[in-house]
Amino acid sequence: MSRNFLVVDPEEDMDVLKGLASPIRVKILKLLHVEGAMNGNDIADKLSLPQSTVSTNIQILESAGLIRTETQKARKGNQKICHSMFDEVMVMFKEDIKPLAANTIEVAMPLGLYTSCDVSAPCGLCSTDGIIGLLDVPDTFLDPDRMKAGLIWFTRGYLEYQFPNNAKLSQHTIEAMEFSMELSSEVPGTSADWPSDITLSVNGTEIGTWMSPGDFGDKRGVYTPDWWKLKGSQYGKLKSWRVTTDGTYVDGMKISPISLSDLDLANHHSIRLRIAVKPDAKHPGGINIFGRGFGNYDQEIIMRLQTEA
């Protein structure tokens, strides 16, 4: 069954926040969510509250759009039936999305569009509609339906993606290169304490390793579909590898001396990105890669090239 989400912007949806700002109203919402539609008298009985208190708070919840009501005939007159509108309410601050600078080239790579792979089980792929192929069978990674993948996981090995070097095509010099993706470790079930060393390489040169702290399943990912079991990996951390003229950084912290000059991108028509958990990794804790329709960030693997102004 699909779940109904409400995303609240505190700057625009103050009425909703006011509707939630009461222990009594929260109890009413929880009761309707668990028990289903109920009338005011039943709500008052279940919560041991005066009918007048329940009636006042129902009006506030209805005005905030958090419940809907309908009038039905009862043995004596009419009764108001209350229905919960949402399964989850998320408060998010909207960001002013700035357009890309004129000297920035961005390419979004779908998860399933890798050009080579070598993975070990446990492993698998799934789309927003269901599992792709067979679980824990590495040959499934060759299934044509991999193009629909929104979540990919494996224990050791790699996936490699081939991005176009659009800076070379436009005859611009690259001043910085960035890769952004949502990642976590991979363990049967989940565990927030399950470190894994995830290594990125570009055109055969390792640019640096980030240690994922764990495999997160304490709550459903914002975009993770309902059919995906709650005991499975739900979301990851959005990580950014950035290669500059003086080294490689993860989320602004320098992790490697590998610089753009080491990659010699001007002489390559494509940029091959390899995402790996190496066999000799100190923390070989597997990997989950989240794409569109899964996790907390509705995005593919993003490459950004910053060129000379």
mmCIF file with all atom_site columns, N, CA and C in Angstrom, residues 33-85:
data_model
loop_
_atom_site.group_PDB
_atom_site.id
_atom_site.type_symbol
_atom_site.label_atom_id
_atom_site.label_alt_id
_atom_site.label_comp_id
_atom_site.label_asym_id
_atom_site.label_entity_id
_atom_site.label_seq_id
_atom_site.pdbx_PDB_ins_code
_atom_site.Cartn_x
_atom_site.Cartn_y
_atom_site.Cartn_z
_atom_site.occupancy
_atom_site.B_iso_or_equiv
_atom_site.pdbx_formal_charge
_atom_site.auth_seq_id
_atom_site.auth_comp_id
_atom_site.auth_asym_id
_atom_site.auth_atom_id
_atom_site.pdbx_PDB_model_num
ATOM 1   N N  . HIS A 1 33 ? -4.180  7.293  12.680 1.00 0.00 ? 33 HIS A N  1
ATOM 2   C CA . HIS A 1 33 ? -3.226  6.574  11.836 1.00 0.00 ? 33 HIS A CA 1
ATOM 3   C C  . HIS A 1 33 ? -3.243  5.079  12.150 1.00 0.00 ? 33 HIS A C  1
ATOM 4   N N  . VAL A 1 34 ? -3.334  4.730  13.440 1.00 0.00 ? 34 VAL A N  1
ATOM 5   C CA . VAL A 1 34 ? -3.285  3.323  13.861 1.00 0.00 ? 34 VAL A CA 1
ATOM 6   C C  . VAL A 1 34 ? -4.643  2.645  13.730 1.00 0.00 ? 34 VAL A C  1
ATOM 7   N N  . GLU A 1 35 ? -5.688  3.325  14.205 1.00 0.00 ? 35 GLU A N  1
ATOM 8   C CA . GLU A 1 35 ? -7.012  2.703  14.287 1.00 0.00 ? 35 GLU A CA 1
ATOM 9   C C  . GLU A 1 35 ? -7.863  2.911  13.032 1.00 0.00 ? 35 GLU A C  1
ATOM 10  N N  . GLY A 1 36 ? -7.519  3.913  12.228 1.00 0.00 ? 36 GLY A N  1
ATOM 11  C CA . GLY A 1 36 ? -8.346  4.230  11.077 1.00 0.00 ? 36 GLY A CA 1
ATOM 12  C C  . GLY A 1 36 ? -9.387  5.277  11.423 1.00 0.00 ? 36 GLY A C  1
ATOM 13  N N  . ALA A 1 37 ? -10.318 5.512  10.506 1.00 0.00 ? 37 ALA A N  1
ATOM 14  C CA . ALA A 1 37 ? -11.316 6.573  10.677 1.00 0.00 ? 37 ALA A CA 1
ATOM 15  C C  . ALA A 1 37 ? -12.163 6.335  11.932 1.00 0.00 ? 37 ALA A C  1
ATOM 16  N N  . MET A 1 38 ? -12.436 7.431  12.656 1.00 0.00 ? 38 MET A N  1
ATOM 17  C CA . MET A 1 38 ? -13.223 7.358  13.884 1.00 0.00 ? 38 MET A CA 1
ATOM 18  C C  . MET A 1 38 ? -14.052 8.629  14.023 1.00 0.00 ? 38 MET A C  1
ATOM 19  N N  . ASN A 1 39 ? -15.139 8.534  14.788 1.00 0.00 ? 39 ASN A N  1
ATOM 20  C CA . ASN A 1 39 ? -15.895 9.742  15.088 1.00 0.00 ? 39 ASN A CA 1
ATOM 21  C C  . ASN A 1 39 ? -15.378 10.392 16.369 1.00 0.00 ? 39 ASN A C  1
ATOM 22  N N  . GLY A 1 40 ? -15.858 11.607 16.631 1.00 0.00 ? 40 GLY A N  1
ATOM 23  C CA . GLY A 1 40 ? -15.363 12.370 17.764 1.00 0.00 ? 40 GLY A CA 1
ATOM 24  C C  . GLY A 1 40 ? -15.584 11.698 19.101 1.00 0.00 ? 40 GLY A C  1
ATOM 25  N N  . ASN A 1 41 ? -16.741 11.051 19.270 1.00 0.00 ? 41 ASN A N  1
ATOM 26  C CA . ASN A 1 41 ? -17.033 10.383 20.534 1.00 0.00 ? 41 ASN A CA 1
ATOM 27  C C  . ASN A 1 41 ? -16.054 9.245  20.803 1.00 0.00 ? 41 ASN A C  1
ATOM 28  N N  . ASP A 1 42 ? -15.771 8.467  19.765 1.00 0.00 ? 42 ASP A N  1
ATOM 29  C CA . ASP A 1 42 ? -14.831 7.354  19.933 1.00 0.00 ? 42 ASP A CA 1
ATOM 30  C C  . ASP A 1 42 ? -13.424 7.858  20.247 1.00 0.00 ? 42 ASP A C  1
ATOM 31  N N  . ILE A 1 43 ? -13.049 8.957  19.601 1.00 0.00 ? 43 ILE A N  1
ATOM 32  C CA . ILE A 1 43 ? -11.730 9.539  19.883 1.00 0.00 ? 43 ILE A CA 1
ATOM 33  C C  . ILE A 1 43 ? -11.664 9.989  21.342 1.00 0.00 ? 43 ILE A C  1
ATOM 34  N N  . ALA A 1 44 ? -12.721 10.650 21.805 1.00 0.00 ? 44 ALA A N  1
ATOM 35  C CA . ALA A 1 44 ? -12.755 11.115 23.200 1.00 0.00 ? 44 ALA A CA 1
ATOM 36  C C  . ALA A 1 44 ? -12.669 9.941  24.169 1.00 0.00 ? 44 ALA A C  1
ATOM 37  N N  . ASP A 1 45 ? -13.362 8.852  23.856 1.00 0.00 ? 45 ASP A N  1
ATOM 38  C CA . ASP A 1 45 ? -13.328 7.677  24.734 1.00 0.00 ? 45 ASP A CA 1
ATOM 39  C C  . ASP A 1 45 ? -11.943 7.043  24.752 1.00 0.00 ? 45 ASP A C  1
ATOM 40  N N  . LYS A 1 46 ? -11.356 6.896  23.573 1.00 0.00 ? 46 LYS A N  1
ATOM 41  C CA . LYS A 1 46 ? -10.042 6.241  23.479 1.00 0.00 ? 46 LYS A CA 1
ATOM 42  C C  . LYS A 1 46 ? -8.962  7.034  24.216 1.00 0.00 ? 46 LYS A C  1
ATOM 43  N N  . LEU A 1 47 ? -9.062  8.359  24.147 1.00 0.00 ? 47 LEU A N  1
ATOM 44  C CA . LEU A 1 47 ? -8.022  9.212  24.729 1.00 0.00 ? 47 LEU A CA 1
ATOM 45  C C  . LEU A 1 47 ? -8.403  9.733  26.110 1.00 0.00 ? 47 LEU A C  1
ATOM 46  N N  . SER A 1 48 ? -9.585  9.355  26.572 1.00 0.00 ? 48 SER A N  1
ATOM 47  C CA . SER A 1 48 ? -10.066 9.808  27.890 1.00 0.00 ? 48 SER A CA 1
ATOM 48  C C  . SER A 1 48 ? -10.038 11.331 27.997 1.00 0.00 ? 48 SER A C  1
ATOM 49  N N  . LEU A 1 49 ? -10.628 11.968 26.992 1.00 0.00 ? 49 LEU A N  1
ATOM 50  C CA . LEU A 1 49 ? -10.663 13.425 26.931 1.00 0.00 ? 49 LEU A CA 1
ATOM 51  C C  . LEU A 1 49 ? -12.114 13.889 26.860 1.00 0.00 ? 49 LEU A C  1
ATOM 52  N N  . PRO A 1 50 ? -12.394 15.110 27.321 1.00 0.00 ? 50 PRO A N  1
ATOM 53  C CA . PRO A 1 50 ? -13.742 15.665 27.174 1.00 0.00 ? 50 PRO A CA 1
ATOM 54  C C  . PRO A 1 50 ? -14.096 15.822 25.696 1.00 0.00 ? 50 PRO A C  1
ATOM 55  N N  . GLN A 1 51 ? -15.355 15.624 25.372 1.00 0.00 ? 51 GLN A N  1
ATOM 56  C CA . GLN A 1 51 ? -15.815 15.754 24.000 1.00 0.00 ? 51 GLN A CA 1
ATOM 57  C C  . GLN A 1 51 ? -15.546 17.148 23.447 1.00 0.00 ? 51 GLN A C  1
ATOM 58  N N  . SER A 1 52 ? -15.714 18.168 24.282 1.00 0.00 ? 52 SER A N  1
ATOM 59  C CA . SER A 1 52 ? -15.494 19.543 23.826 1.00 0.00 ? 52 SER A CA 1
ATOM 60  C C  . SER A 1 52 ? -14.038 19.774 23.445 1.00 0.00 ? 52 SER A C  1
ATOM 61  N N  . THR A 1 53 ? -13.112 19.176 24.187 1.00 0.00 ? 53 THR A N  1
ATOM 62  C CA . THR A 1 53 ? -11.674 19.312 23.878 1.00 0.00 ? 53 THR A CA 1
ATOM 63  C C  . THR A 1 53 ? -11.349 18.651 22.549 1.00 0.00 ? 53 THR A C  1
ATOM 64  N N  . VAL A 1 54 ? -11.886 17.460 22.347 1.00 0.00 ? 54 VAL A N  1
ATOM 65  C CA . VAL A 1 54 ? -11.645 16.746 21.100 1.00 0.00 ? 54 VAL A CA 1
ATOM 66  C C  . VAL A 1 54 ? -12.229 17.515 19.924 1.00 0.00 ? 54 VAL A C  1
ATOM 67  N N  . SER A 1 55 ? -13.424 18.039 20.080 1.00 0.00 ? 55 SER A N  1
ATOM 68  C CA . SER A 1 55 ? -14.078 18.774 19.003 1.00 0.00 ? 55 SER A CA 1
ATOM 69  C C  . SER A 1 55 ? -13.274 19.995 18.586 1.00 0.00 ? 55 SER A C  1
ATOM 70  N N  . THR A 1 56 ? -12.771 20.747 19.561 1.00 0.00 ? 56 THR A N  1
ATOM 71  C CA . THR A 1 56 ? -11.967 21.938 19.263 1.00 0.00 ? 56 THR A CA 1
ATOM 72  C C  . THR A 1 56 ? -10.701 21.576 18.503 1.00 0.00 ? 56 THR A C  1
ATOM 73  N N  . ASN A 1 57 ? -10.032 20.516 18.938 1.00 0.00 ? 57 ASN A N  1
ATOM 74  C CA . ASN A 1 57 ? -8.770  20.134 18.298 1.00 0.00 ? 57 ASN A CA 1
ATOM 75  C C  . ASN A 1 57 ? -8.985  19.504 16.923 1.00 0.00 ? 57 ASN A C  1
ATOM 76  N N  . ILE A 1 58 ? -10.105 18.844 16.731 1.00 0.00 ? 58 ILE A N  1
ATOM 77  C CA . ILE A 1 58 ? -10.428 18.320 15.396 1.00 0.00 ? 58 ILE A CA 1
ATOM 78  C C  . ILE A 1 58 ? -10.599 19.466 14.415 1.00 0.00 ? 58 ILE A C  1
ATOM 79  N N  . GLN A 1 59 ? -11.228 20.546 14.843 1.00 0.00 ? 59 GLN A N  1
ATOM 80  C CA . GLN A 1 59 ? -11.407 21.700 13.965 1.00 0.00 ? 59 GLN A CA 1
ATOM 81  C C  . GLN A 1 59 ? -10.063 22.287 13.557 1.00 0.00 ? 59 GLN A C  1
ATOM 82  N N  . ILE A 1 60 ? -9.134  22.343 14.502 1.00 0.00 ? 60 ILE A N  1
ATOM 83  C CA . ILE A 1 60 ? -7.801  22.885 14.191 1.00 0.00 ? 60 ILE A CA 1
ATOM 84  C C  . ILE A 1 60 ? -7.074  21.973 13.207 1.00 0.00 ? 60 ILE A C  1
ATOM 85  N N  . LEU A 1 61 ? -7.142  20.662 13.430 1.00 0.00 ? 61 LEU A N  1
ATOM 86  C CA . LEU A 1 61 ? -6.480  19.716 12.531 1.00 0.00 ? 61 LEU A CA 1
ATOM 87  C C  . LEU A 1 61 ? -7.073  19.761 11.133 1.00 0.00 ? 61 LEU A C  1
ATOM 88  N N  . GLU A 1 62 ? -8.387  19.930 11.068 1.00 0.00 ? 62 GLU A N  1
ATOM 89  C CA . GLU A 1 62 ? -9.047  20.003 9.762  1.00 0.00 ? 62 GLU A CA 1
ATOM 90  C C  . GLU A 1 62 ? -8.657  21.284 9.031  1.00 0.00 ? 62 GLU A C  1
ATOM 91  N N  . SER A 1 63 ? -8.590  22.385 9.767  1.00 0.00 ? 63 SER A N  1
ATOM 92  C CA . SER A 1 63 ? -8.191  23.664 9.149  1.00 0.00 ? 63 SER A CA 1
ATOM 93  C C  . SER A 1 63 ? -6.760  23.612 8.633  1.00 0.00 ? 63 SER A C  1
ATOM 94  N N  . ALA A 1 64 ? -5.915  22.829 9.321  1.00 0.00 ? 64 ALA A N  1
ATOM 95  C CA . ALA A 1 64 ? -4.510  22.709 8.917  1.00 0.00 ? 64 ALA A CA 1
ATOM 96  C C  . ALA A 1 64 ? -4.334  21.721 7.774  1.00 0.00 ? 64 ALA A C  1
ATOM 97  N N  . GLY A 1 65 ? -5.397  21.017 7.404  1.00 0.00 ? 65 GLY A N  1
ATOM 98  C CA . GLY A 1 65 ? -5.312  20.051 6.321  1.00 0.00 ? 65 GLY A CA 1
ATOM 99  C C  . GLY A 1 65 ? -4.692  18.729 6.729  1.00 0.00 ? 65 GLY A C  1
ATOM 100 N N  . LEU A 1 66 ? -4.592  18.468 8.033  1.00 0.00 ? 66 LEU A N  1
ATOM 101 C CA . LEU A 1 66 ? -3.974  17.238 8.509  1.00 0.00 ? 66 LEU A CA 1
ATOM 102 C C  . LEU A 1 66 ? -4.971  16.088 8.622  1.00 0.00 ? 66 LEU A C  1
ATOM 103 N N  . ILE A 1 67 ? -6.254  16.411 8.708  1.00 0.00 ? 67 ILE A N  1
ATOM 104 C CA . ILE A 1 67 ? -7.292  15.385 8.666  1.00 0.00 ? 67 ILE A CA 1
ATOM 105 C C  . ILE A 1 67 ? -8.407  15.882 7.751  1.00 0.00 ? 67 ILE A C  1
ATOM 106 N N  . ARG A 1 68 ? -9.250  14.985 7.322  1.00 0.00 ? 68 ARG A N  1
ATOM 107 C CA . ARG A 1 68 ? -10.474 15.368 6.625  1.00 0.00 ? 68 ARG A CA 1
ATOM 108 C C  . ARG A 1 68 ? -11.648 14.748 7.367  1.00 0.00 ? 68 ARG A C  1
ATOM 109 N N  . THR A 1 69 ? -12.793 15.366 7.291  1.00 0.00 ? 69 THR A N  1
ATOM 110 C CA . THR A 1 69 ? -13.979 14.856 7.967  1.00 0.00 ? 69 THR A CA 1
ATOM 111 C C  . THR A 1 69 ? -15.122 14.702 6.984  1.00 0.00 ? 69 THR A C  1
ATOM 112 N N  . GLU A 1 70 ? -16.002 13.799 7.307  1.00 0.00 ? 70 GLU A N  1
ATOM 113 C CA . GLU A 1 70 ? -17.226 13.632 6.533  1.00 0.00 ? 70 GLU A CA 1
ATOM 114 C C  . GLU A 1 70 ? -18.381 13.378 7.497  1.00 0.00 ? 70 GLU A C  1
ATOM 115 N N  . THR A 1 71 ? -19.536 13.843 7.125  1.00 0.00 ? 71 THR A N  1
ATOM 116 C CA . THR A 1 71 ? -20.725 13.687 7.977  1.00 0.00 ? 71 THR A CA 1
ATOM 117 C C  . THR A 1 71 ? -21.526 12.477 7.530  1.00 0.00 ? 71 THR A C  1
ATOM 118 N N  . GLN A 1 72 ? -21.845 11.625 8.494  1.00 0.00 ? 72 GLN A N  1
ATOM 119 C CA . GLN A 1 72 ? -22.651 10.441 8.226  1.00 0.00 ? 72 GLN A CA 1
ATOM 120 C C  . GLN A 1 72 ? -23.845 10.410 9.170  1.00 0.00 ? 72 GLN A C  1
ATOM 121 N N  . LYS A 1 73 ? -24.889 9.754  8.732  1.00 0.00 ? 73 LYS A N  1
ATOM 122 C CA . LYS A 1 73 ? -26.063 9.622  9.569  1.00 0.00 ? 73 LYS A CA 1
ATOM 123 C C  . LYS A 1 73 ? -25.793 8.641  10.702 1.00 0.00 ? 73 LYS A C  1
ATOM 124 N N  . ALA A 1 74 ? -26.258 8.996  11.878 1.00 0.00 ? 74 ALA A N  1
ATOM 125 C CA . ALA A 1 74 ? -26.155 8.122  13.046 1.00 0.00 ? 74 ALA A CA 1
ATOM 126 C C  . ALA A 1 74 ? -27.554 7.795  13.539 1.00 0.00 ? 74 ALA A C  1
ATOM 127 N N  . ARG A 1 75 ? -27.632 6.985  14.587 1.00 0.00 ? 75 ARG A N  1
ATOM 128 C CA . ARG A 1 75 ? -28.947 6.643  15.118 1.00 0.00 ? 75 ARG A CA 1
ATOM 129 C C  . ARG A 1 75 ? -29.691 7.879  15.605 1.00 0.00 ? 75 ARG A C  1
ATOM 130 N N  . LYS A 1 76 ? -28.917 8.821  16.132 1.00 0.00 ? 76 LYS A N  1
ATOM 131 C CA . LYS A 1 76 ? -29.513 10.077 16.585 1.00 0.00 ? 76 LYS A CA 1
ATOM 132 C C  . LYS A 1 76 ? -28.788 11.226 15.881 1.00 0.00 ? 76 LYS A C  1
ATOM 133 N N  . GLY A 1 77 ? -29.363 11.707 14.823 1.00 0.00 ? 77 GLY A N  1
ATOM 134 C CA . GLY A 1 77 ? -28.766 12.834 14.106 1.00 0.00 ? 77 GLY A CA 1
ATOM 135 C C  . GLY A 1 77 ? -27.609 12.402 13.224 1.00 0.00 ? 77 GLY A C  1
ATOM 136 N N  . ASN A 1 78 ? -26.599 13.269 13.141 1.00 0.00 ? 78 ASN A N  1
ATOM 137 C CA . ASN A 1 78 ? -25.437 13.019 12.311 1.00 0.00 ? 78 ASN A CA 1
ATOM 138 C C  . ASN A 1 78 ? -24.179 12.910 13.157 1.00 0.00 ? 78 ASN A C  1
ATOM 139 N N  . GLN A 1 79 ? -23.159 12.272 12.614 1.00 0.00 ? 79 GLN A N  1
ATOM 140 C CA . GLN A 1 79 ? -21.866 12.191 13.285 1.00 0.00 ? 79 GLN A CA 1
ATOM 141 C C  . GLN A 1 79 ? -20.764 12.558 12.295 1.00 0.00 ? 79 GLN A C  1
ATOM 142 N N  . LYS A 1 80 ? -19.679 13.141 12.816 1.00 0.00 ? 80 LYS A N  1
ATOM 143 C CA . LYS A 1 80 ? -18.547 13.558 11.983 1.00 0.00 ? 80 LYS A CA 1
ATOM 144 C C  . LYS A 1 80 ? -17.466 12.485 12.080 1.00 0.00 ? 80 LYS A C  1
ATOM 145 N N  . ILE A 1 81 ? -17.125 11.902 10.934 1.00 0.00 ? 81 ILE A N  1
ATOM 146 C CA . ILE A 1 81 ? -16.082 10.877 10.868 1.00 0.00 ? 81 ILE A CA 1
ATOM 147 C C  . ILE A 1 81 ? -14.766 11.539 10.461 1.00 0.00 ? 81 ILE A C  1
ATOM 148 N N  . CYS A 1 82 ? -13.703 11.260 11.211 1.00 0.00 ? 82 CYS A N  1
ATOM 149 C CA . CYS A 1 82 ? -12.392 11.865 10.963 1.00 0.00 ? 82 CYS A CA 1
ATOM 150 C C  . CYS A 1 82 ? -11.463 10.857 10.295 1.00 0.00 ? 82 CYS A C  1
ATOM 151 N N  . HIS A 1 83 ? -10.758 11.309 9.262  1.00 0.00 ? 83 HIS A N  1
ATOM 152 C CA . HIS A 1 83 ? -9.813  10.471 8.537  1.00 0.00 ? 83 HIS A CA 1
ATOM 153 C C  . HIS A 1 83 ? -8.424  11.112 8.585  1.00 0.00 ? 83 HIS A C  1
ATOM 154 N N  . SER A 1 84 ? -7.403  10.311 8.831  1.00 0.00 ? 84 SER A N  1
ATOM 155 C CA . SER A 1 84 ? -6.027  10.801 8.758  1.00 0.00 ? 84 SER A CA 1
ATOM 156 C C  . SER A 1 84 ? -5.646  11.023 7.303  1.00 0.00 ? 84 SER A C  1
ATOM 157 N N  . MET A 1 85 ? -4.981  12.138 7.009  1.00 0.00 ? 85 MET A N  1
ATOM 158 C CA . MET A 1 85 ? -4.617  12.469 5.635  1.00 0.00 ? 85 MET A CA 1
ATOM 159 C C  . MET A 1 85 ? -3.226  11.972 5.254  1.00 0.00 ? 85 MET A C  1
#
